[in-house]
Amino acid sequence: MADTTARKLHIVMFPWLAFGHMIPFLELAKLIAQKGHKISFISTPKNIERLPKLPPDLVTPDLISFIKVPLPLVENLPENAEATVDLPTDQGPYLKVAYDSLQETVARFLEESAPDWVFYDFAPYWLGPVAAKLNIPSVNYCVMAAYVLAFLGPMEDADRKGPEDWTVSPKWVPFPSPVAFRYYEFMKIIGSFRENESGVSDVDRFKLSIQGCDVLAVKSCYEFEPEWLKLLEDLHRKPVIPVGHLPPTPYENGGKDEAWTEMKEWLDKRKKGSVLFVGFGSEAKLSQDELTEIALGVELSGLPFFWVLRKQRVFSHSEMIELPDGFEERTKGGGVVWTRWAPQVKILSHDAVGGYLMHSGLGSVVEAVQFGKALILLTFYADQGLNARVLEEKKMGYAVPRNERDGRFTRDAVAESVRLVMVEEEGKVYRDKVKEMRGVFGDRDKQDRYVDNLLTRLQQIQKERKAKAALIENGDN
């Protein structure tokens, strides 16, 4: 347990401008603040306004303060775009250009506030060295699993030259592992491995962020991936601290309760475990063909469904994607397509929901497994393919079959996968396994112990740094 007599910490947090990153930073901030420590959470004004609302007793100068830093205007970046959700995929690098230009502002805040620690994301690869110059220890907090970072490998990696090299387990993984991209998954994110308009590739941002920090914190736990957490320490030779999976806690979102009331009334009329929840988050950019096959597959499954659908453009000049003609009319009564904000955690917690057709993003996986919902996996971007390999290996999810080269899938494959996992006897192994894993992902007491351990380790490291500095000073004298 954490030493409650130890001096309280002041921690600055600076996440990347994506809600899949900001929200895990906010969850960790909330848990740390509940133990009496101070958090300064830095982001842009629009993003701070859009974050889930925290309990009022935590939003105080002594606990959680939101530090609003305006995002500079950058050529080719739309004026009101402050997060990845605001942009088509091809404009993402310009958001990083604007983000990098916050370096001086963030450095000034660190110098003036003199925090005990700064927690930063993969994107501000420059922040570790900035903090070091100010004698502020830093934590690179990764919201992805340890196996993702370990798969990316050490700073120098001359062996992987072509796409096929990323479809096999790398040489530094000393145990049998399924963690690797499918060819189509890698080709979809190949731009992340190349220098972009910001001058730095996304993969180099990950590696430089780890290289520049004092401590690597990972949204993970020993019960889920102990061998990968150890491998990370071996690869990078610095402390690796899991912070738990951070199962989300309910937030009050003001006037949005009416939306949940409407959803709950519909769900309450369905049999326990009968409803398929469909949702691919705010970051997945589906093509028209993909949306069509998913919709017709869901229809073919014959199961009642609740689909939270964010209609968006894939690229800046493309047309808005649409559901197939007549889909909503044909499925009326048996299914709901919801295009507004939706309380995903509340939906997944409802007894009527039995399965979740999803993108394999780790945050959504945690949300589903804490309520024992069976997973049907359809990956689209980033680390989702690597997550899917692990979930398949552990029998926690079943991936929709796809063409290995181009990633195409059919409506029949969607329908058959959904029915397998939710209805058929053959899929009982997946339904049972997620129920078994509820304790790993959703145990609040276990999560609390991970936060206690994090704070204890940070306080210990801080004491060691001060003792070492005192020895050096005394030696000089």
XYZ file of N, CA and C in Angstrom, residues 139 169 224 298 333 347 398 450:
24
model
N 7.740 10.652 -16.655
C 7.128 9.349 -16.908
C 6.535 9.367 -18.306
N 6.901 -12.389 -35.502
C 7.419 -11.988 -34.199
C 8.884 -11.587 -34.318
N -2.289 -9.899 -16.776
C -2.632 -10.010 -18.204
C -1.419 -10.287 -19.083
N -24.587 -7.526 -40.019
C -25.376 -7.401 -38.789
C -26.831 -7.783 -39.071
N -37.222 -1.765 -35.281
C -37.831 -2.623 -34.268
C -36.834 -3.633 -33.725
N -24.197 1.325 -21.724
C -24.778 0.361 -22.667
C -24.181 -1.023 -22.424
N -13.009 -13.303 -30.967
C -12.930 -14.012 -32.251
C -12.890 -12.973 -33.360
N -2.714 -0.997 -7.808
C -1.766 -0.607 -8.862
C -1.426 0.886 -8.770
